[in-house]
Coordinates of C-alpha atoms in Angstrom, one line a residue:
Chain A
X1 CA -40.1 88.8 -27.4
X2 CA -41.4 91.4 -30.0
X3 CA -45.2 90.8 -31.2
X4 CA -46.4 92.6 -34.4
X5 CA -49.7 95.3 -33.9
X6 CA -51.6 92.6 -36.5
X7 CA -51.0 89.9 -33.6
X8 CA -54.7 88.6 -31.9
X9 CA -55.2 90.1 -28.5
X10 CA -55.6 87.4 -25.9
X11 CA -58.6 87.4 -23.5
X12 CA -59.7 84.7 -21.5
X13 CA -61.9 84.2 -18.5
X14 CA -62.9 81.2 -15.9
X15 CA -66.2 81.0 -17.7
X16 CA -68.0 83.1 -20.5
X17 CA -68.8 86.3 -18.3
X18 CA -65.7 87.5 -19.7
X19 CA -67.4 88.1 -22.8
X20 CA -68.7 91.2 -21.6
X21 CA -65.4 92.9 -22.1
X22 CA -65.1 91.1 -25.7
X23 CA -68.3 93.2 -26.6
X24 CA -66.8 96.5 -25.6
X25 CA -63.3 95.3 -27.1
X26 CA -65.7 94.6 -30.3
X27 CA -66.5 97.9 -30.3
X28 CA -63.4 100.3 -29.1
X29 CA -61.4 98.5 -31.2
X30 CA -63.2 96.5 -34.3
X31 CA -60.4 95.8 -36.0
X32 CA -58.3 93.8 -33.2
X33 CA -58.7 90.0 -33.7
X34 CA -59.2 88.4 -30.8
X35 CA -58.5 85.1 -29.5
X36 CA -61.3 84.0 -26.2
X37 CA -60.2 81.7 -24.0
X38 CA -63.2 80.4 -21.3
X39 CA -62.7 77.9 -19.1
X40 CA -66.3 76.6 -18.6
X41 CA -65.0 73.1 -17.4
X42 CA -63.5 74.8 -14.4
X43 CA -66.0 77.7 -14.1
X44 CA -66.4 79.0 -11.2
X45 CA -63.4 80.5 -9.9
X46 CA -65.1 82.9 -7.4
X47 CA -65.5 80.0 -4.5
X48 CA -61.9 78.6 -4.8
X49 CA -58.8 78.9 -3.2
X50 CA -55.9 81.4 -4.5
X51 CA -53.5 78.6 -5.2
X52 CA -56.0 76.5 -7.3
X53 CA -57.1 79.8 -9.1
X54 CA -53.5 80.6 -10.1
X55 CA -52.9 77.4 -11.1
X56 CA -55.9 77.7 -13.4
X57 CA -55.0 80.8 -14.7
X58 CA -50.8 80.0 -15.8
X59 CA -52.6 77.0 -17.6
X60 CA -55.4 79.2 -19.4
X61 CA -52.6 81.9 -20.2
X62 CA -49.9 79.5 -21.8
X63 CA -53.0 78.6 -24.4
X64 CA -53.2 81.6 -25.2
X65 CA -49.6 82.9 -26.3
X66 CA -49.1 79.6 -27.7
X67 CA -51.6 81.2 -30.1
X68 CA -49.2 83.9 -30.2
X69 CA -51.1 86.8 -29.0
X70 CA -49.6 90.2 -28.4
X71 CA -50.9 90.7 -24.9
X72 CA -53.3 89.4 -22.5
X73 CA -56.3 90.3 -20.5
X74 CA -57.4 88.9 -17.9
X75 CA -61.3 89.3 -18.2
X76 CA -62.3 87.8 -14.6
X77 CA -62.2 90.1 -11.4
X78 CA -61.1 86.8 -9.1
X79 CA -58.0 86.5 -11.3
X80 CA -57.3 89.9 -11.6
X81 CA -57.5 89.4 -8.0
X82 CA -55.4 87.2 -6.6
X83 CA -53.1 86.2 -9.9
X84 CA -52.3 89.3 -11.6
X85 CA -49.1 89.9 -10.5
X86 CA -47.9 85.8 -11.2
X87 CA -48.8 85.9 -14.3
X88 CA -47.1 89.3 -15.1
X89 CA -44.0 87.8 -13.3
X90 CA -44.8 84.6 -15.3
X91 CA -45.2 85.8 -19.1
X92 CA -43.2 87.6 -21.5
X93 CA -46.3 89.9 -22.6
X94 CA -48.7 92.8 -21.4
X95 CA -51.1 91.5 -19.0
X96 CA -54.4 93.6 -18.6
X97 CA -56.4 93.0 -15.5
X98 CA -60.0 94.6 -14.8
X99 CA -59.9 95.6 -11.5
X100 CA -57.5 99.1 -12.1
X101 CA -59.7 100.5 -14.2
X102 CA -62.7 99.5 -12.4
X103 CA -61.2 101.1 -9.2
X104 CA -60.5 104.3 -11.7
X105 CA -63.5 104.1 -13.4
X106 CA -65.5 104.6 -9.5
X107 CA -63.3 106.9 -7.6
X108 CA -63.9 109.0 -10.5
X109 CA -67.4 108.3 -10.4
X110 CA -67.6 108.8 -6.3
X111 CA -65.9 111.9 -6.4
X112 CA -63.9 110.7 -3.0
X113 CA -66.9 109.6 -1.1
X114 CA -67.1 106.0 -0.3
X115 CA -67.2 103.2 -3.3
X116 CA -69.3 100.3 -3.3
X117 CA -68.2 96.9 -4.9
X118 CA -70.2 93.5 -6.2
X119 CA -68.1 90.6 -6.5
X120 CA -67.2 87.1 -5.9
X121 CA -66.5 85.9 -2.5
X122 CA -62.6 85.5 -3.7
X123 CA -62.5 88.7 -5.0
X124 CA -63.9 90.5 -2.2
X125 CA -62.0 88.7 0.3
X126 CA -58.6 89.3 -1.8
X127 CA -58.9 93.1 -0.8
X128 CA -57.7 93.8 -4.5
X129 CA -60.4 96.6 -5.3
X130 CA -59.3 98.4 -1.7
X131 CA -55.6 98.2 -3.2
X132 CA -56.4 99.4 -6.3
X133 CA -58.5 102.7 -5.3
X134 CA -56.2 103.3 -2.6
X135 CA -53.3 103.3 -4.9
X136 CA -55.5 106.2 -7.1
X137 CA -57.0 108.3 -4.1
X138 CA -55.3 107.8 -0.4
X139 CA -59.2 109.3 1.2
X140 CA -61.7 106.8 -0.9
X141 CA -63.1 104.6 1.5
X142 CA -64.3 100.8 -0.1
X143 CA -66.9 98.8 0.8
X144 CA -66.8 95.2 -0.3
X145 CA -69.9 93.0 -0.6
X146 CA -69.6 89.6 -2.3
X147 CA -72.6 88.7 -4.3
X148 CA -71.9 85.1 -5.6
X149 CA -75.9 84.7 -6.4
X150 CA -76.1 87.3 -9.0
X151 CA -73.7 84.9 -10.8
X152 CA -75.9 82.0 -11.1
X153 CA -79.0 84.9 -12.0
X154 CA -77.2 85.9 -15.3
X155 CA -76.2 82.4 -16.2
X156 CA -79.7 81.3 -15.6
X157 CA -80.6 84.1 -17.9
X158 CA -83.0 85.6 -15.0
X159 CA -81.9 89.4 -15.8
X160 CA -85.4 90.8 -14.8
X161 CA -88.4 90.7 -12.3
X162 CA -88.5 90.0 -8.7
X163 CA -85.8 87.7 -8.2
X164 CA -83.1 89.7 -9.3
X165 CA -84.5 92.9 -7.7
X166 CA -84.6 91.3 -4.8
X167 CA -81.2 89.6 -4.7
X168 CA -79.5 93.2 -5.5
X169 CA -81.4 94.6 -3.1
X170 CA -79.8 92.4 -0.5
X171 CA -76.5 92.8 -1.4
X172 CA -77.1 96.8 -1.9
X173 CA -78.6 97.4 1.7
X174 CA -74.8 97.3 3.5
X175 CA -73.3 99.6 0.6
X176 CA -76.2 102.3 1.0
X177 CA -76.1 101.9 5.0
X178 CA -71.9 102.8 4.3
X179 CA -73.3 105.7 2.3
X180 CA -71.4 104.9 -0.8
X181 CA -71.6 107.1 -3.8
X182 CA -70.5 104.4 -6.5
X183 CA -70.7 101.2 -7.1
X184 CA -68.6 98.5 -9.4
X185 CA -69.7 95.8 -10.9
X186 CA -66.7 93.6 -10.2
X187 CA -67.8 90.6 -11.9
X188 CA -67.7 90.3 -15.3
X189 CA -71.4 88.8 -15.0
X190 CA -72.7 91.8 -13.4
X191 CA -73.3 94.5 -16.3
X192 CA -76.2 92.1 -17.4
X193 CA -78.2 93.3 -14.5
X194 CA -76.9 96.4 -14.4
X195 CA -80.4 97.6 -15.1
X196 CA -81.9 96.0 -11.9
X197 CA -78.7 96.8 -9.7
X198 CA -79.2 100.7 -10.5
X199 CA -82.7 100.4 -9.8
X200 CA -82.4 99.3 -6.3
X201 CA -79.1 101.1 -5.7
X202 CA -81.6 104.1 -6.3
X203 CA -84.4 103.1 -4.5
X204 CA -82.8 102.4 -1.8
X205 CA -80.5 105.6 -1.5
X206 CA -83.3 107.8 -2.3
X207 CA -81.2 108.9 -5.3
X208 CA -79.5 108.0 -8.5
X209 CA -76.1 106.0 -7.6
X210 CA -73.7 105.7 -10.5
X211 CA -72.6 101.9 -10.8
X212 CA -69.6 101.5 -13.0
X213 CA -68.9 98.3 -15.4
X214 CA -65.6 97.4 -15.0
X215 CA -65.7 95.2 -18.0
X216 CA -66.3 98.9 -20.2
X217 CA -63.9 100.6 -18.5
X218 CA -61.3 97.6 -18.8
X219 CA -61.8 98.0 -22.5
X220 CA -61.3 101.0 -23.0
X221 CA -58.1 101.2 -21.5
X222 CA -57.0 98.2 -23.2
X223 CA -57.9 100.1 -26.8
X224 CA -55.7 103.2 -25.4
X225 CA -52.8 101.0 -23.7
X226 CA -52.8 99.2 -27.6
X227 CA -52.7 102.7 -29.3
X228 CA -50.1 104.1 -26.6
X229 CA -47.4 101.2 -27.2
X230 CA -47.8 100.7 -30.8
X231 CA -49.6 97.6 -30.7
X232 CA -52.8 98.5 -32.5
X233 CA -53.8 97.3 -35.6
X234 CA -54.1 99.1 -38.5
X235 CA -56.5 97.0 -40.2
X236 CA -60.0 98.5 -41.1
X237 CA -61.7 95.7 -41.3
X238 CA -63.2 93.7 -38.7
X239 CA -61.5 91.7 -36.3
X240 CA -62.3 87.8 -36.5
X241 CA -63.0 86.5 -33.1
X242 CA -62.1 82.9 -31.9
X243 CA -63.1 81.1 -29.2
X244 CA -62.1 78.4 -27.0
X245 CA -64.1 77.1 -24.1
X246 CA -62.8 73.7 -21.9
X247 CA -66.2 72.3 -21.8
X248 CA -69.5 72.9 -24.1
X249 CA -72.3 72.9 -21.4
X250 CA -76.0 72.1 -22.9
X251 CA -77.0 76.1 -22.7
X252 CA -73.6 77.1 -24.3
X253 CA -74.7 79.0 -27.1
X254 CA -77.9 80.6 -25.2
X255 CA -75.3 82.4 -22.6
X256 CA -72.4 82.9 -24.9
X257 CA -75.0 85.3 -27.2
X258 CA -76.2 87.2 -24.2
X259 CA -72.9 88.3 -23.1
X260 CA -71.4 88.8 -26.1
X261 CA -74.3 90.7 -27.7
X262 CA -73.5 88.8 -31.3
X263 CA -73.8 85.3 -32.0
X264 CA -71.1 82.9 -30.4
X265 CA -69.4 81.2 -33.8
X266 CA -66.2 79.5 -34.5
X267 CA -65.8 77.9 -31.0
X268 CA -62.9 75.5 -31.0
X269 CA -63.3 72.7 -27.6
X270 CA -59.5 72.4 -26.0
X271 CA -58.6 69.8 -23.3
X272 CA -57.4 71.8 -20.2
Chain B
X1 CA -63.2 40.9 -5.0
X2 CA -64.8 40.5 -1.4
X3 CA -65.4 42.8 1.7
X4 CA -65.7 42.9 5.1
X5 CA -68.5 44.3 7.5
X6 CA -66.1 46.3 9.2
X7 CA -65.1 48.0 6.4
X8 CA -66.0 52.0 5.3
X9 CA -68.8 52.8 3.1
X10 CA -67.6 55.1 0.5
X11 CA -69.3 58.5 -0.6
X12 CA -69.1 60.8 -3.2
X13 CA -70.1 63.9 -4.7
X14 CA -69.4 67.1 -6.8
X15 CA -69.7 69.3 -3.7
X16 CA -70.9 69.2 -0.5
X17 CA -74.8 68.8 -1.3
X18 CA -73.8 65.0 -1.1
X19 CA -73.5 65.5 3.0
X20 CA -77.4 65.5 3.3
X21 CA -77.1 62.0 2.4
X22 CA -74.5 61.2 4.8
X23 CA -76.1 62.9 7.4
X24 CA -79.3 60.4 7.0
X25 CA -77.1 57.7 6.8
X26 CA -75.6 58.7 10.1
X27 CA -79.2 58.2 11.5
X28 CA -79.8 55.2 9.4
X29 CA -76.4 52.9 10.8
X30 CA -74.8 54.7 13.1
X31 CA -72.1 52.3 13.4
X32 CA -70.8 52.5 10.1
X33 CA -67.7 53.9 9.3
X34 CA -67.8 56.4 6.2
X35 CA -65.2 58.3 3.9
X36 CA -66.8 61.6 2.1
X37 CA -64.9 63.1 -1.2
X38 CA -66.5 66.7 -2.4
X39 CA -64.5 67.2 -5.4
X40 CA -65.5 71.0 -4.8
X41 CA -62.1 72.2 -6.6
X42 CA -64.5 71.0 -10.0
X43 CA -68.0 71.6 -8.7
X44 CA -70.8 72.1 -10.0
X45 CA -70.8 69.2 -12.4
X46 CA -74.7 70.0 -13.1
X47 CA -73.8 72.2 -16.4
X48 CA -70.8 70.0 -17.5
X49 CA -71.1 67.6 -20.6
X50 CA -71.7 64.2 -20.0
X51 CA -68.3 63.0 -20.8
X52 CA -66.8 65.4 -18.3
X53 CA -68.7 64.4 -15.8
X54 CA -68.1 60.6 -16.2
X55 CA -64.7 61.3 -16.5
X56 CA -64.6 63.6 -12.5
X57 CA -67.0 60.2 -11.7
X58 CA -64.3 57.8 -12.0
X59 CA -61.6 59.5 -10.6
X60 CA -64.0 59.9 -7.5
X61 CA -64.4 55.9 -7.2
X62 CA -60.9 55.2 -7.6
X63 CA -59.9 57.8 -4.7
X64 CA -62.3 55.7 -2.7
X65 CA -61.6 52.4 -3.7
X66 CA -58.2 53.1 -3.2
X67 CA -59.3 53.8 0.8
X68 CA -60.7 49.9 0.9
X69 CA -64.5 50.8 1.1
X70 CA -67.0 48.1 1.0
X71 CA -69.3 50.1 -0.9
X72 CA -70.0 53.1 -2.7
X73 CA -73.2 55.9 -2.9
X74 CA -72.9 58.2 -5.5
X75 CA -74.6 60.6 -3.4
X76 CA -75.2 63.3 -6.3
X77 CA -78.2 63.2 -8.7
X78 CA -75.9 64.7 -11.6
X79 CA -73.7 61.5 -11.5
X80 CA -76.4 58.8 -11.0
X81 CA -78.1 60.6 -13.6
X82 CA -75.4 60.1 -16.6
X83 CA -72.7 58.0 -15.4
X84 CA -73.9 55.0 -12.8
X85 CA -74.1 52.5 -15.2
X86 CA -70.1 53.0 -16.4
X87 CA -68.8 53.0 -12.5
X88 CA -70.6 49.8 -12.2
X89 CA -69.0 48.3 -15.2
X90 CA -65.4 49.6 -14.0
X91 CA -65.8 48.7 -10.8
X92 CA -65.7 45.6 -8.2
X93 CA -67.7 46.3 -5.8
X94 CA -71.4 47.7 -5.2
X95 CA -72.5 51.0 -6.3
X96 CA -75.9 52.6 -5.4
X97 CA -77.2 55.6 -6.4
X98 CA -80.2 58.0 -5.6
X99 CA -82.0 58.8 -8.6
X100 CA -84.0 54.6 -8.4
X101 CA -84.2 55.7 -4.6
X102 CA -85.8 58.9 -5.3
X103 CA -87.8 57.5 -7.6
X104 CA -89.8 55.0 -5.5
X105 CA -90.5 57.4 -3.0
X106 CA -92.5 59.5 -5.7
X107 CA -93.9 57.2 -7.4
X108 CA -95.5 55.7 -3.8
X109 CA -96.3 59.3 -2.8
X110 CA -98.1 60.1 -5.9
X111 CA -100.1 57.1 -6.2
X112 CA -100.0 56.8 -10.2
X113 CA -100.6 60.7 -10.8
X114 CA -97.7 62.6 -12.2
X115 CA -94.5 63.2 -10.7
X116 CA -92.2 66.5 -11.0
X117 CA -88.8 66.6 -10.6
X118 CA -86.5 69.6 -9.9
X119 CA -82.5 69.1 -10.5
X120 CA -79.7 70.0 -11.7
X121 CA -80.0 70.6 -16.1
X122 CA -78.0 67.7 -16.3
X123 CA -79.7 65.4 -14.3
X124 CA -82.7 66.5 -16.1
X125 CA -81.9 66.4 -19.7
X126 CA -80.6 63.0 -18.8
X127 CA -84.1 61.5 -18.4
X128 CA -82.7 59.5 -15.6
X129 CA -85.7 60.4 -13.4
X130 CA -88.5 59.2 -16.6
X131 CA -86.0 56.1 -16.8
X132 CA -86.2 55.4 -13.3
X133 CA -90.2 56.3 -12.7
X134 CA -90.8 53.9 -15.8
X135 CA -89.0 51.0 -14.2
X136 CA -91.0 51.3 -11.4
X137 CA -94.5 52.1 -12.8
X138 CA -95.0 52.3 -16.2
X139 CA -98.8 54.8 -15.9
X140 CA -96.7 57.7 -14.2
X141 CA -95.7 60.9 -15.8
X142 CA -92.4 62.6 -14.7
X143 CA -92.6 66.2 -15.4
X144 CA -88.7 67.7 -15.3
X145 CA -87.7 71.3 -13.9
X146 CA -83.8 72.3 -14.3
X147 CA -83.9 74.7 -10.8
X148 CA -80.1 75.5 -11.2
X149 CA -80.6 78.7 -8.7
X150 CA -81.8 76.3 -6.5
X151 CA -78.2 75.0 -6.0
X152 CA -76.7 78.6 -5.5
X153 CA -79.0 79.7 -2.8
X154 CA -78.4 76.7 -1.1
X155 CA -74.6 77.4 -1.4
X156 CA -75.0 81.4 -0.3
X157 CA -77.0 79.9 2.5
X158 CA -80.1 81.7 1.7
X159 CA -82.7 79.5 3.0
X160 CA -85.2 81.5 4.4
X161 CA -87.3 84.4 3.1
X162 CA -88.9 85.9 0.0
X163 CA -85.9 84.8 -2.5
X164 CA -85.8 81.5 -2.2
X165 CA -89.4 81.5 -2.1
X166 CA -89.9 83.1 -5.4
X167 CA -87.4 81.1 -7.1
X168 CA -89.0 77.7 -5.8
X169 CA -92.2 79.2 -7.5
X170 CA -91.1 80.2 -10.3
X171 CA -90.1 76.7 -10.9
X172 CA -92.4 75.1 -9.1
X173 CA -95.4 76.8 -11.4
X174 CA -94.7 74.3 -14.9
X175 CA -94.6 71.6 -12.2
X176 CA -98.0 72.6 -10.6
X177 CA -99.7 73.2 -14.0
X178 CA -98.9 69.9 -15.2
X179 CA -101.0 68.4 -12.0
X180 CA -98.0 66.8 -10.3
X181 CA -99.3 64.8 -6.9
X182 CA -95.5 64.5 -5.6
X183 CA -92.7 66.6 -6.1
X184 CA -89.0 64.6 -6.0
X185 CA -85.5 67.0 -4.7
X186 CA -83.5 65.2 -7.3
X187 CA -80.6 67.5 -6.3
X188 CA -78.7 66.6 -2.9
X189 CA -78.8 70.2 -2.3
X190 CA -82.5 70.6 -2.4
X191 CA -83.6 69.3 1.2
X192 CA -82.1 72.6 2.8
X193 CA -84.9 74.2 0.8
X194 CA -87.4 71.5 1.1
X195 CA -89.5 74.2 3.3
X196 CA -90.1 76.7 0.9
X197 CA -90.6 74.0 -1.9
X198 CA -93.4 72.7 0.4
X199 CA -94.5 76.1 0.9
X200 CA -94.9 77.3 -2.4
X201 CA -96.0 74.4 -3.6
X202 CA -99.2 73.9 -1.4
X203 CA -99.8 77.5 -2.0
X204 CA -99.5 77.1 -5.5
X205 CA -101.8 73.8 -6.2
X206 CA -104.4 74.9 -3.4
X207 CA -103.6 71.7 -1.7
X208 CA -100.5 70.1 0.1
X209 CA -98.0 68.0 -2.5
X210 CA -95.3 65.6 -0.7
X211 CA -92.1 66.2 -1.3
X212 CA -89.8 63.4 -1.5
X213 CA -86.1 63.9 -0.9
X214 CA -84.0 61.7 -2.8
X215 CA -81.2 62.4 -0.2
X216 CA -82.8 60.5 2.3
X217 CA -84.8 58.0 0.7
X218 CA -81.2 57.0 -0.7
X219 CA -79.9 56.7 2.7
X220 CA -82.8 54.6 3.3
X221 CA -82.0 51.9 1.0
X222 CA -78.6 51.6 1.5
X223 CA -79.0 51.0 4.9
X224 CA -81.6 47.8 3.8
X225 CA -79.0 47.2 1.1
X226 CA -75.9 46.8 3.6
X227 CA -78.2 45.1 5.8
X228 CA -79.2 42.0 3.2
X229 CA -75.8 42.0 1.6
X230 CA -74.3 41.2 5.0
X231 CA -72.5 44.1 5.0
X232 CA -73.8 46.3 8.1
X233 CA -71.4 46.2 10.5
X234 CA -72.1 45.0 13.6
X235 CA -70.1 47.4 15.6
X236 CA -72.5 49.9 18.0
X237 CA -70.4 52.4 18.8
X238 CA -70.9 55.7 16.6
X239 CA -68.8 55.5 13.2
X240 CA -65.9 57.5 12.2
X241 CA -66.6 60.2 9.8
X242 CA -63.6 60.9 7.2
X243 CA -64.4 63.8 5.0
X244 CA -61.9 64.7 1.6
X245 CA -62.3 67.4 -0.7
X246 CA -60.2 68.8 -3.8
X247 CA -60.2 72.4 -2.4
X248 CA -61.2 74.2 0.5
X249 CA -62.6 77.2 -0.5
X250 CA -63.3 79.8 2.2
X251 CA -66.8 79.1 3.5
X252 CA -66.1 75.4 3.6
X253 CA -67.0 75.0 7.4
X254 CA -70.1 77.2 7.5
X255 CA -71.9 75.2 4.4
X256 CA -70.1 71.5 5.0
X257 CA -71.8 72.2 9.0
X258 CA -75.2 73.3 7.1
X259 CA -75.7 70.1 4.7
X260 CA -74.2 67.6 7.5
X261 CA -76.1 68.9 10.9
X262 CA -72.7 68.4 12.5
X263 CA -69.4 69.9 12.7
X264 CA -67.6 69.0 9.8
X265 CA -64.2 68.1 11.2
X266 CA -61.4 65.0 10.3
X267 CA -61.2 66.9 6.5
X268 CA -58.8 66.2 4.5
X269 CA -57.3 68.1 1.6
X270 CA -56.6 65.7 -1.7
X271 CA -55.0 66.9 -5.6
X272 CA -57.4 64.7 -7.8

């Protein structure tokens, strides 16, 4: 299959968090339309079992080339996970996962000393992050630490005071007791409380610790893998953004804005 | 349609939270047989639409009438909440549920002064609780709280110390300021948590406020309810315990053991 560089790019996540790398999509490359797939009826992925995530995931990605998108990514860390490879073996297409250039983004960041990650339980346990860094720098050691409550924070909206603080803190302690000198946000939730997760990475270290947002750094690789291979628009002006979602919870809107950082229009309710 | 004594009682619920019922019931009639389905491959329903969650509700019953139950408790406040009334149209047999349970208990613990209620947002936007309180007493106020972080600590196991503490006051405080004399868990995962809720609770109002757990007040009437029907079995030795879910995700043992109070063994794995 050939696709033409005015094609929409594909993204779609298990819920809305995947959002986050729309905005920085939005704003490497404004003139990309883009075609959001999230499946909120099925959200969340993070606590279920490889073989019902991958089944999830062939059905969200056949919705979207049947919308005849250029390439896909894959804007959920427990995909990336544990499906990536299926659904490369699976589609005729690029597929772009987030956890490569999240791993990049930190051992860059860590300057070889050990890297911290945040995720869900499946994509902690999936040991995709370790394969990742250890595939860009043999001597980085990772430190996994699943963090499944910081998910329900953000979609509760509860991005500041104690709670949060607290709940990083938590998760933090084992990463900063392993000495780590980075840490990515491997959820695409996360870079909402990136503000309270450096705050306590810090406090507890003593001293500034670089966390690294691998929906940003996913992003921008996707705007430089478009340019490399031809595949980015020349349009100027921009992009129109679409999105799908399985199920319309009550607080749809609310949550869609925060993560997308513009407000959540055009959404289009598919059977799944 | 008619059943014997001897026959299982069915269960349901989006998770596991719907265990802390069974495990009352276990106390209650020990002698009764009882099949458990956690559809956990689509939990949480608590942020789905109400037609999505009517639609996981039937599929639910039908699993379990299909297993020759006598009965069924819908043993999750998000399905009582929205979609009772349909199961008990489509189906031939008895179905209880634990919001009317829940319910009395408050309304005799608050002795006419307003109620609160902390669930799911579902279960609250449903106004099954104001429904149910009105039915009972028509003087009583039910103030609702959605405590959706609630549910995840629960999950994560997080019982203890100064996170789930916070978050029970921070939804507590609305509750406390409205005057409530009783406080209802109108969440099946609450009653792991019902410590801190007292806790902060008393601390907030100056003065102890009951809290009623709809879990086991539920338990309570279905046990009088099998009983009057004719339907208790008469058998003495303890009952088998059959347990289904949709997916086992990895930390199925440790949290089915927390909500049940006893190894969760017998469980089988069913595509719904």
């Amino acid at each position: 299959m050939t696709f033409t560089a005015d094609a929409p790019l594909g993204v779609f996540d298990s819920g809305l968090g995947g959002l986050t790398v729309v905005r920085t999509l939005r704003a490497c490359c404004p003139g990309e339309d883009i075609v959001y797939l999230g499946d909120t009826a099925r959200v969340p992925y993070g606590t279920r079992s490889s073989e019902t995530i991958a089944r999830y995931a062939i059905g969200c990605a056949r919705v979207l080339t049947a919308r005849g998108v250029k390439a896909i990514v894959v804007a959920c860390n427990t995909v990336s996970a544990v499906a990536l490879d299926m659904l490369r073996i699976e589609l005729d297409l690029p597929v772009l996962g987030v956890i490569l250039p999240g791993a990049r983004a930190a051992v860059a960041a860590s300057g070889g000393a050990p890297v911290g990650v945040l995720g869900t339980a499946s994509t902690i346990g999936s040991g995709a992050y370790p394969r990742a860094v250890a595939s860009l720098s043999t001597r980085t050691e990772v430190v996994g630490q699943p963090a499944p409550l910081l998910v329900s924070l953000v979609e509760e909206g509860w991005l500041d005071g104690e709670v949060p603080r607290l709940a990083a803190r938590r998760y933090l302690e084992p990463l900063i007791a392993a000495q780590v000198r980075a840490v990515v946000l491997g959820c695409t939730h996360f870079p909402l409380l990136q503000g309270a997760i450096e705050a306590e990475a810090a406090a507890l270290a003593g001293h500034p610790i670089p966390v690294v947002d691998s929906a940003s750094a996913t992003a921008e690789e996707v705007a430089t893998f478009l340019t490399e291979r031809g595949l980015a628009t020349a349009r100027t002006e921009r992009g129109r953004l679409h999105l799908m979602v399985t199920d319309r919870p009550r607080s749809f809107s609310d949550v869609a804005a925060r993560f997308l950082g513009e407000p959540a229009e055009d959404v289009e309710l598919i059977d799944l």
